[in-house]
JSON list of C-alpha atoms in Angstrom, two decimals:
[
{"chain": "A", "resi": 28, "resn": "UNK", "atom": "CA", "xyz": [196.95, 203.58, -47.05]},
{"chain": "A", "resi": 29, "resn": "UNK", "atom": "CA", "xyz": [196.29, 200.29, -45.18]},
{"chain": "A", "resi": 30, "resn": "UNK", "atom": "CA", "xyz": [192.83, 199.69, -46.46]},
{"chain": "A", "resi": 31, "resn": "UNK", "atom": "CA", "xyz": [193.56, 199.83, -50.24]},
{"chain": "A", "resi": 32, "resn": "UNK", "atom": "CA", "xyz": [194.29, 196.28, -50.63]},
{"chain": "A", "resi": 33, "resn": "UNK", "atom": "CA", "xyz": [192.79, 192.98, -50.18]},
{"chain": "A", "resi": 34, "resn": "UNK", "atom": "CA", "xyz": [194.38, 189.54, -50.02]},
{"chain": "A", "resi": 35, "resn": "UNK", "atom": "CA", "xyz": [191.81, 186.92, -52.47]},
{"chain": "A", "resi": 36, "resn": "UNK", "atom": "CA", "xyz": [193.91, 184.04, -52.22]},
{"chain": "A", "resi": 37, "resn": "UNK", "atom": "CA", "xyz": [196.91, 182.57, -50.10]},
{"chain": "A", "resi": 38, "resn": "UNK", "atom": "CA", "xyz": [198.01, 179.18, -51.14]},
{"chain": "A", "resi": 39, "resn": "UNK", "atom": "CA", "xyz": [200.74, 176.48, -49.30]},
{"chain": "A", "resi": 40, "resn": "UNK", "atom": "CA", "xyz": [203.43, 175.81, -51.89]},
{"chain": "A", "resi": 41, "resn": "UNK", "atom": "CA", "xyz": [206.34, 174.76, -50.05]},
{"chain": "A", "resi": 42, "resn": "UNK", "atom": "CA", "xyz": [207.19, 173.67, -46.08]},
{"chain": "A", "resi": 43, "resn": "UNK", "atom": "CA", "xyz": [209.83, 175.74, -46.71]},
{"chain": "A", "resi": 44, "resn": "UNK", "atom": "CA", "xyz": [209.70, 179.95, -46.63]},
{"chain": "A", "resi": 45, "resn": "UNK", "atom": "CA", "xyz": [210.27, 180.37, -50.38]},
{"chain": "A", "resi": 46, "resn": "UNK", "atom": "CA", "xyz": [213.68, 183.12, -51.21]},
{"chain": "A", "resi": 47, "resn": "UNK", "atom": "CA", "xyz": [213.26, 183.83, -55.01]},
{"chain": "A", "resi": 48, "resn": "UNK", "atom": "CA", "xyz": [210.61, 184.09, -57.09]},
{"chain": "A", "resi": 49, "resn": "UNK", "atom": "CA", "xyz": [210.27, 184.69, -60.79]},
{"chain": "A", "resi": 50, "resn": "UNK", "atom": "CA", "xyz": [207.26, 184.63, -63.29]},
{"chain": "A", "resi": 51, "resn": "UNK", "atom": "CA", "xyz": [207.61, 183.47, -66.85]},
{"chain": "A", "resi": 52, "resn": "UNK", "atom": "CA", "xyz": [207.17, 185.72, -69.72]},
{"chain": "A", "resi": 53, "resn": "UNK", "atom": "CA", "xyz": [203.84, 184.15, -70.87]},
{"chain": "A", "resi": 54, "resn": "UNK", "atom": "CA", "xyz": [202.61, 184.15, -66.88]},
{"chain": "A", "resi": 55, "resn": "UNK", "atom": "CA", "xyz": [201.98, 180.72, -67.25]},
{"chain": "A", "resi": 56, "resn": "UNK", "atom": "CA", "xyz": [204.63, 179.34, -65.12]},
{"chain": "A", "resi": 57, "resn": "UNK", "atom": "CA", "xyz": [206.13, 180.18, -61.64]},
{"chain": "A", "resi": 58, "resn": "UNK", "atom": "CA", "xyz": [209.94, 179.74, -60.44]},
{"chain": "A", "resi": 59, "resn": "UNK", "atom": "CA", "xyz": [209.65, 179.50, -56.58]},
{"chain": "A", "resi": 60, "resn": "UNK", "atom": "CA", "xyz": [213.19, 178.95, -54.57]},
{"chain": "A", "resi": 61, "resn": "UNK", "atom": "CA", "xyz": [213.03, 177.69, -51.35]},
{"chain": "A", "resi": 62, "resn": "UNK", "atom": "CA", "xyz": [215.30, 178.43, -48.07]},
{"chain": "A", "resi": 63, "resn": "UNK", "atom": "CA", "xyz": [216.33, 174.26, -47.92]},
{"chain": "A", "resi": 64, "resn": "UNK", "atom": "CA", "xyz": [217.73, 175.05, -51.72]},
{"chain": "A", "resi": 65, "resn": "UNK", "atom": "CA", "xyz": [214.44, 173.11, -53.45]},
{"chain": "A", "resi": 66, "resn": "UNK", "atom": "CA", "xyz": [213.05, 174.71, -56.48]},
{"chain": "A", "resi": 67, "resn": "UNK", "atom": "CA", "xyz": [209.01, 174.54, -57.52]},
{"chain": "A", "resi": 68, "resn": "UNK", "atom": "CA", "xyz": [207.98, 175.19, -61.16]},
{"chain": "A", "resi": 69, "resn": "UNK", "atom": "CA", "xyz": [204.16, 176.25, -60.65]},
{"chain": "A", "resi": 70, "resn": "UNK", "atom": "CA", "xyz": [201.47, 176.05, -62.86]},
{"chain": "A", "resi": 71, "resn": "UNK", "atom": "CA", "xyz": [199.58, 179.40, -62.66]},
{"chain": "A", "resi": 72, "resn": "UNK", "atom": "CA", "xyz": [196.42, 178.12, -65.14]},
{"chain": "A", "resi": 73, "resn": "UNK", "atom": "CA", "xyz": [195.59, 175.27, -63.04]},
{"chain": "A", "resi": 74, "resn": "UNK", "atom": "CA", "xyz": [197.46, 176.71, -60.21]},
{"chain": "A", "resi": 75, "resn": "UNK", "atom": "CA", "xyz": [199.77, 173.73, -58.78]},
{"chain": "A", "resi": 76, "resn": "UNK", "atom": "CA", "xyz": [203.07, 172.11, -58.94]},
{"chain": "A", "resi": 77, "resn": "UNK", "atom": "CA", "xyz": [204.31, 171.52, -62.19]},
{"chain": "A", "resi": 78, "resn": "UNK", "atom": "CA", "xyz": [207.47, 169.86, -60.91]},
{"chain": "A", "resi": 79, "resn": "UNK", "atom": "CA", "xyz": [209.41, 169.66, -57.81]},
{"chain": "A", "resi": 80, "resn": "UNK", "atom": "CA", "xyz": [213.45, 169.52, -57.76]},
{"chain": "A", "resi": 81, "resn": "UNK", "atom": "CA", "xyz": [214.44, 168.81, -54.05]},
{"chain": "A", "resi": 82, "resn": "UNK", "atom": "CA", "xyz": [217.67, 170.56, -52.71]},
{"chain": "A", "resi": 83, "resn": "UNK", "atom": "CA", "xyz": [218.68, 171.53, -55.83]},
{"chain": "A", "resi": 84, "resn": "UNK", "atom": "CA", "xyz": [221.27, 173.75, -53.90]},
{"chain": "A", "resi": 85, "resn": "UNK", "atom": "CA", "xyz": [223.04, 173.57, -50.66]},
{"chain": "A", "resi": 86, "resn": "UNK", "atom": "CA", "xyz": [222.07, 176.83, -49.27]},
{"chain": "A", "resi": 87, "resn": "UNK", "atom": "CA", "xyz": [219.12, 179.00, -50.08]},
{"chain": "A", "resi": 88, "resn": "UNK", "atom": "CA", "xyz": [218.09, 179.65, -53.21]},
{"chain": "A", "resi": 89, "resn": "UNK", "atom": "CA", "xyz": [218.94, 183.28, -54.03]},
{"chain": "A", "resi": 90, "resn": "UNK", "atom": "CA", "xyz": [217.20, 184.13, -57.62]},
{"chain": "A", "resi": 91, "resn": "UNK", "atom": "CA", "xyz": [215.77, 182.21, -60.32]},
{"chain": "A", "resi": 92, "resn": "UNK", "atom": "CA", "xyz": [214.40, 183.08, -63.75]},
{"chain": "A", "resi": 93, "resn": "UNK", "atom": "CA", "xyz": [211.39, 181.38, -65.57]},
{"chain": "A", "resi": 94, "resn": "UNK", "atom": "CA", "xyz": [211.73, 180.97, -69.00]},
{"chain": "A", "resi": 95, "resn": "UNK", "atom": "CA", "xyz": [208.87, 178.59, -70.66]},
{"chain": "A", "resi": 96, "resn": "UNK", "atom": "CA", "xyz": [209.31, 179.43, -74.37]},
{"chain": "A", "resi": 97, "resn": "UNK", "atom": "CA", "xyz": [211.45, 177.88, -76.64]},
{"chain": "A", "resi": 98, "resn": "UNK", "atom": "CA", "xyz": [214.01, 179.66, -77.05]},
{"chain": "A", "resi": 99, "resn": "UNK", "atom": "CA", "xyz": [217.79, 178.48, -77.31]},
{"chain": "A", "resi": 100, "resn": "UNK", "atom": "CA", "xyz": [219.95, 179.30, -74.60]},
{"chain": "A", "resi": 101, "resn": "UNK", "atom": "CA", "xyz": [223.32, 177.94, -73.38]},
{"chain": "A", "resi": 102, "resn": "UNK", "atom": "CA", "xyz": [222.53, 175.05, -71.91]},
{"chain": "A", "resi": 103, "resn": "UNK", "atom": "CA", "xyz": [219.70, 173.50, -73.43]},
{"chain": "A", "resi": 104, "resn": "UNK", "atom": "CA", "xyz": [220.81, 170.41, -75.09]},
{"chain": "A", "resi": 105, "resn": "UNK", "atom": "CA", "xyz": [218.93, 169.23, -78.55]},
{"chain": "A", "resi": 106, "resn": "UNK", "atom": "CA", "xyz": [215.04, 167.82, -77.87]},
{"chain": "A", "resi": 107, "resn": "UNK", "atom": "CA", "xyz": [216.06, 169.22, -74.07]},
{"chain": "A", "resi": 108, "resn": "UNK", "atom": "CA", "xyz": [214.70, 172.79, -72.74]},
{"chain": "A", "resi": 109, "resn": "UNK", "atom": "CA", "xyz": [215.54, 174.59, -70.09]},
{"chain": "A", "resi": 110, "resn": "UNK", "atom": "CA", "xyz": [212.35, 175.82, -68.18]},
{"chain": "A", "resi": 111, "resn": "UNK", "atom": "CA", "xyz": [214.41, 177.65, -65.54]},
{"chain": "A", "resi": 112, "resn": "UNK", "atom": "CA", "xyz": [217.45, 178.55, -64.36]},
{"chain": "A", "resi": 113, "resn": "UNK", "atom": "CA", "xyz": [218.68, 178.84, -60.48]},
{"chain": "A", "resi": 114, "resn": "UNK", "atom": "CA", "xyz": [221.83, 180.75, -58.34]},
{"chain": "A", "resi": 115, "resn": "UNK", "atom": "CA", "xyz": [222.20, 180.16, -54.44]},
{"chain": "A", "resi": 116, "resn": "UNK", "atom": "CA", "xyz": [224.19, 180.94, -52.35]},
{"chain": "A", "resi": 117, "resn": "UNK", "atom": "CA", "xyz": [226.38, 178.21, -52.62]},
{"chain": "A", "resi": 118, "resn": "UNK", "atom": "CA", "xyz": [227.94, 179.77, -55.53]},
{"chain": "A", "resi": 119, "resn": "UNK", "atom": "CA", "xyz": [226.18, 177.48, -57.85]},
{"chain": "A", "resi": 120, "resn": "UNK", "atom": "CA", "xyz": [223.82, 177.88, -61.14]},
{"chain": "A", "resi": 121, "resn": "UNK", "atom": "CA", "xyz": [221.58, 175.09, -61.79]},
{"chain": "A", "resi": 122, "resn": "UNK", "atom": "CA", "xyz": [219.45, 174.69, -65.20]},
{"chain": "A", "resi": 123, "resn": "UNK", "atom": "CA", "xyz": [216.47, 173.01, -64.64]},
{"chain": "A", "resi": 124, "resn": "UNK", "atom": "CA", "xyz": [213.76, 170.89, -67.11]},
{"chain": "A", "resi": 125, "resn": "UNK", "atom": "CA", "xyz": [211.04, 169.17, -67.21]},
{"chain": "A", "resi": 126, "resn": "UNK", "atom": "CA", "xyz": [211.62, 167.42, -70.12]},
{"chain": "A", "resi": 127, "resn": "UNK", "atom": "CA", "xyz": [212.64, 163.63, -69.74]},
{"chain": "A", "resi": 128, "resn": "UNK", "atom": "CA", "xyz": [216.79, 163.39, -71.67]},
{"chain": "A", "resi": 129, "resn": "UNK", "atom": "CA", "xyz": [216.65, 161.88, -74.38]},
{"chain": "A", "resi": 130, "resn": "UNK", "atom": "CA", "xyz": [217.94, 158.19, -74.53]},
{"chain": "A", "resi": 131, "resn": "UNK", "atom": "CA", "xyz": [219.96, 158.41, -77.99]},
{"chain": "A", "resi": 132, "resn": "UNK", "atom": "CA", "xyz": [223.78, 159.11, -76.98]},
{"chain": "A", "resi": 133, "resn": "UNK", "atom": "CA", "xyz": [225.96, 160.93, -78.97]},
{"chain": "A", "resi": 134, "resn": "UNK", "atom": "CA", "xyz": [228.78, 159.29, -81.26]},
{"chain": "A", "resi": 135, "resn": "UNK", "atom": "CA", "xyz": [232.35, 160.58, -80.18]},
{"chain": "A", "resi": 136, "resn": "UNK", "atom": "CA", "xyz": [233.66, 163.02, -83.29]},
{"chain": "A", "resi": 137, "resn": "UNK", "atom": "CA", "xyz": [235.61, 160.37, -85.37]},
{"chain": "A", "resi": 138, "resn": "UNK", "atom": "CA", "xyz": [236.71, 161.29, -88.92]},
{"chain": "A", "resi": 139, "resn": "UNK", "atom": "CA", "xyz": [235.20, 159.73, -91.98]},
{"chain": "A", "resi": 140, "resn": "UNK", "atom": "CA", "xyz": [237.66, 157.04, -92.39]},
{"chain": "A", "resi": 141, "resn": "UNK", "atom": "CA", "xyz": [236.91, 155.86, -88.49]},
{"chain": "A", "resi": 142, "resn": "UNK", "atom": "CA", "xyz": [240.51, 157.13, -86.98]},
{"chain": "A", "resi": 143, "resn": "UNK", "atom": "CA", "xyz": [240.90, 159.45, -84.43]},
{"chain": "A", "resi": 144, "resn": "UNK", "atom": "CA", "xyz": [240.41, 163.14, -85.54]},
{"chain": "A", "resi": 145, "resn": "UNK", "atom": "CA", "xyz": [243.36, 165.87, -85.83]},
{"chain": "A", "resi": 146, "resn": "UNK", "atom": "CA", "xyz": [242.26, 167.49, -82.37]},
{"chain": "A", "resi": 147, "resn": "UNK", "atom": "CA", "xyz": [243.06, 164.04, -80.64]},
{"chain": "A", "resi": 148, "resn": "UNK", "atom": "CA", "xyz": [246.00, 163.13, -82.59]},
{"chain": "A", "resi": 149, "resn": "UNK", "atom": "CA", "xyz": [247.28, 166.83, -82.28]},
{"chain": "A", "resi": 150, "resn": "UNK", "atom": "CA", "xyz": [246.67, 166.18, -77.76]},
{"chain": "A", "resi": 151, "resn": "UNK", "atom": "CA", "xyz": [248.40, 162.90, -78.33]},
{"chain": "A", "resi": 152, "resn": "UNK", "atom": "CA", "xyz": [251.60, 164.26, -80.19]},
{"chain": "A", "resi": 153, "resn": "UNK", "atom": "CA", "xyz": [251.48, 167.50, -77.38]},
{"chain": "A", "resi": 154, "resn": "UNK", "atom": "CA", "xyz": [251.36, 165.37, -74.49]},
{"chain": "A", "resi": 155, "resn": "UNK", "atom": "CA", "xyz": [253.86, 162.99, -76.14]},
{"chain": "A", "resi": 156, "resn": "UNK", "atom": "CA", "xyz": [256.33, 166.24, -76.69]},
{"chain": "A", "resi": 157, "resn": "UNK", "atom": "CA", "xyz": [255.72, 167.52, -73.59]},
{"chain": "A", "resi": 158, "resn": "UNK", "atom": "CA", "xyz": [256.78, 164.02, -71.56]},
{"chain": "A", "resi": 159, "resn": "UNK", "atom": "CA", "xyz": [259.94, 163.50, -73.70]},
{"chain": "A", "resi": 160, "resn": "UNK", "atom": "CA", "xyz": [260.76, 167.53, -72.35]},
{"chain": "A", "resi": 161, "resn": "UNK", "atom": "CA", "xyz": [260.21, 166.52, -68.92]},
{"chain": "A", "resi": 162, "resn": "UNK", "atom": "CA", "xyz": [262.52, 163.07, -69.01]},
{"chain": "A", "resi": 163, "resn": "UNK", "atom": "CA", "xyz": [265.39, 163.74, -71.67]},
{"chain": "A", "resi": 164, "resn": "UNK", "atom": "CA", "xyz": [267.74, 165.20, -68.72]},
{"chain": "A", "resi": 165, "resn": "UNK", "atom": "CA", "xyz": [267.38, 162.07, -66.87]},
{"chain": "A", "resi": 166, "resn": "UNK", "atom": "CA", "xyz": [267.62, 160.17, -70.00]},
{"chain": "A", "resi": 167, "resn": "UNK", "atom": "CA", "xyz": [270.92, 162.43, -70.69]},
{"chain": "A", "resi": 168, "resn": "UNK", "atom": "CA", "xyz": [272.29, 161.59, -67.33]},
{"chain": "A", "resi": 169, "resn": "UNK", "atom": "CA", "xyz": [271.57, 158.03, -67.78]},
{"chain": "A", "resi": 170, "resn": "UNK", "atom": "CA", "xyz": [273.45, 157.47, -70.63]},
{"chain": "A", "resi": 171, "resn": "UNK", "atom": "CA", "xyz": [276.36, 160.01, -69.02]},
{"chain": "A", "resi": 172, "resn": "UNK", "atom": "CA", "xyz": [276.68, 157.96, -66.08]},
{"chain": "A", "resi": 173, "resn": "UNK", "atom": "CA", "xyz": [275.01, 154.30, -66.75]},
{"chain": "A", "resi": 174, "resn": "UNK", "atom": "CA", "xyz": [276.35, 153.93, -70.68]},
{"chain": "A", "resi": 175, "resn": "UNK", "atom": "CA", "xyz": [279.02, 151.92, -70.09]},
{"chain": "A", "resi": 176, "resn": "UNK", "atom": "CA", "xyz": [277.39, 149.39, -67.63]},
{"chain": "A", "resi": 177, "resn": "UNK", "atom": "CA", "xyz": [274.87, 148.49, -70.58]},
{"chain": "A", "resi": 178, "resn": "UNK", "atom": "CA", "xyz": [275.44, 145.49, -71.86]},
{"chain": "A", "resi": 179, "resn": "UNK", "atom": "CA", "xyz": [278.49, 144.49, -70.57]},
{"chain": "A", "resi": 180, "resn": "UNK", "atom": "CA", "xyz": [277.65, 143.99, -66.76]},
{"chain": "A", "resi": 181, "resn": "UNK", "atom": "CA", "xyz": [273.91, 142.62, -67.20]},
{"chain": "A", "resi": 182, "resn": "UNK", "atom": "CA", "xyz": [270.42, 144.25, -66.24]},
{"chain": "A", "resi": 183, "resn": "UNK", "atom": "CA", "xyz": [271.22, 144.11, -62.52]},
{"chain": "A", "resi": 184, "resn": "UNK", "atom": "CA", "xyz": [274.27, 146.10, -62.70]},
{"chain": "A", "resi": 185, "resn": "UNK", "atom": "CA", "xyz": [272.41, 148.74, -65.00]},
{"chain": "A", "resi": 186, "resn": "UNK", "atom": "CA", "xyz": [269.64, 149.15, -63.10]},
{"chain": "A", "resi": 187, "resn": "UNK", "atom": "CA", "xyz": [272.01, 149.78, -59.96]},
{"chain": "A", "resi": 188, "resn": "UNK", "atom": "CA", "xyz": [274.06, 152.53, -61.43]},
{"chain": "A", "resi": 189, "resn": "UNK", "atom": "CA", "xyz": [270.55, 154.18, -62.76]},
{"chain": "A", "resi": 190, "resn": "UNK", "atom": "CA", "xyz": [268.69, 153.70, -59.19]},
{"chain": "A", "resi": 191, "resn": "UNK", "atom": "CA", "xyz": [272.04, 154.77, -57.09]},
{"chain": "A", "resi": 192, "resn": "UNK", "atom": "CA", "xyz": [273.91, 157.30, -59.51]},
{"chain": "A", "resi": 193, "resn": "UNK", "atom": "CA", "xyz": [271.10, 159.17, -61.40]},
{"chain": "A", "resi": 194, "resn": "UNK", "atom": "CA", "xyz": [267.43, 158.93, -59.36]},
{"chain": "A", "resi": 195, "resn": "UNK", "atom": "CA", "xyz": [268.90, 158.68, -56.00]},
{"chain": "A", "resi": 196, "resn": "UNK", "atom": "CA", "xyz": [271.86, 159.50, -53.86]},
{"chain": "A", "resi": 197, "resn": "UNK", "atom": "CA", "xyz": [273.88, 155.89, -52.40]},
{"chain": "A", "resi": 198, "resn": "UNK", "atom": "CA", "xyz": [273.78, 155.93, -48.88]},
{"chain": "A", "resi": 199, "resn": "UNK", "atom": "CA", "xyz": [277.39, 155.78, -48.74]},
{"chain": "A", "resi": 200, "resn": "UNK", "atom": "CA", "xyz": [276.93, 159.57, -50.73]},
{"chain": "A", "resi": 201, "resn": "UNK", "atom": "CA", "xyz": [278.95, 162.44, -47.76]},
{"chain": "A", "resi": 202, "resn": "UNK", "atom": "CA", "xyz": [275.98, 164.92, -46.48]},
{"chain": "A", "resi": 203, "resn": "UNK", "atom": "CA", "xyz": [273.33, 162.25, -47.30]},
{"chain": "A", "resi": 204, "resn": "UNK", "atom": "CA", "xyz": [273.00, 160.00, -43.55]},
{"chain": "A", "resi": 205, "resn": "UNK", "atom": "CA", "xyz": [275.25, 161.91, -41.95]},
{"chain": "A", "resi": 206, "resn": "UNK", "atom": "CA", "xyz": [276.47, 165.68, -43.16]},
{"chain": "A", "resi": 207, "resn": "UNK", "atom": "CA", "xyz": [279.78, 166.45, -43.61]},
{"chain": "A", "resi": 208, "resn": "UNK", "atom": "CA", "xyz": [281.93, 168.14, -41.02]}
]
């Protein structure tokens, strides 16, 4: 029935039509998305804008989730919590806070002597291994084709028979300028 319900308050919170909505657990705090991608974290006890995070998206907002307790999700980083979380259309999530970041930073993972840990040196040694697997045929062919010109003929001449006989065909090479008939 039409006449069961009565509107007691309509408020402006965005120039924007808002697309997602969520209320926090407590019902102290308001997630409003917005059409232009904004998001408004609302205040219900004093009811206004806690904090507003313009195009936080590049399309509409499509759902949000207000979350003002405490509790530790992925995401929240130390003294840093997450007050609510965002998807759009754009194919993005977005974690929002009102909490200022901290201004300590972090000390790269050494070990206790100072050096570089065992995950680095262990990338360094793979990367290392993986290089030498790449270049030890051309490094092969070098010495195949280029070994005797080493040393006896000068840099020049070495450098020659590496550029023309191993990394690229002479121009002089039948089928490279013109293909054989």
């Amino acid at each position: 029935r039409s006449g069961d319900y009565k509107c007691l308050q309509r408020t402006e919170v965005s120039p924007c039509p808002i697309s997602a909505m969520s209320l926090s657990e407590d019902g102290g705090m308001l997630a409003l998305g917005s059409v232009d991608g904004s998001m408004i974290l609302w205040g219900t006890e004093k009811w206004r804008a806690l904090k507003t995070f313009r195009e936080v998206h590049d399309l509409p907002v499509t759902c949000c989730a207000a979350r003002p307790f405490s509790l530790p999700l992925q995401g929240d980083d130390g003294d840093i919590q997450v007050h609510a979380m965002t998807a759009s259309a754009d194919s993005k999530l977005a974690w929002l806070s009102m909490s200022r970041a901290s201004r300590r930073r972090s000390k790269p993972a050494t070990s206790s002597e100072g050096g570089m840990t065992f995950q680095s040196f262990f990338n360094s040694m793979l990367r290392f291994a993986l290089l030498m697997w790449i270049l030890w045929p051309v490094v092969e062919e070098m010495r195949d084709k280029c070994e005797e010109t080493w040393g006896v003929d000068g840099y020049m001449e070495a450098l020659h028979c590496v550029r023309y006989k191993v990394l690229f065909a002479a121009d002089s090479t039948p089928g490279i300028r013109v293909p054989p008939h």
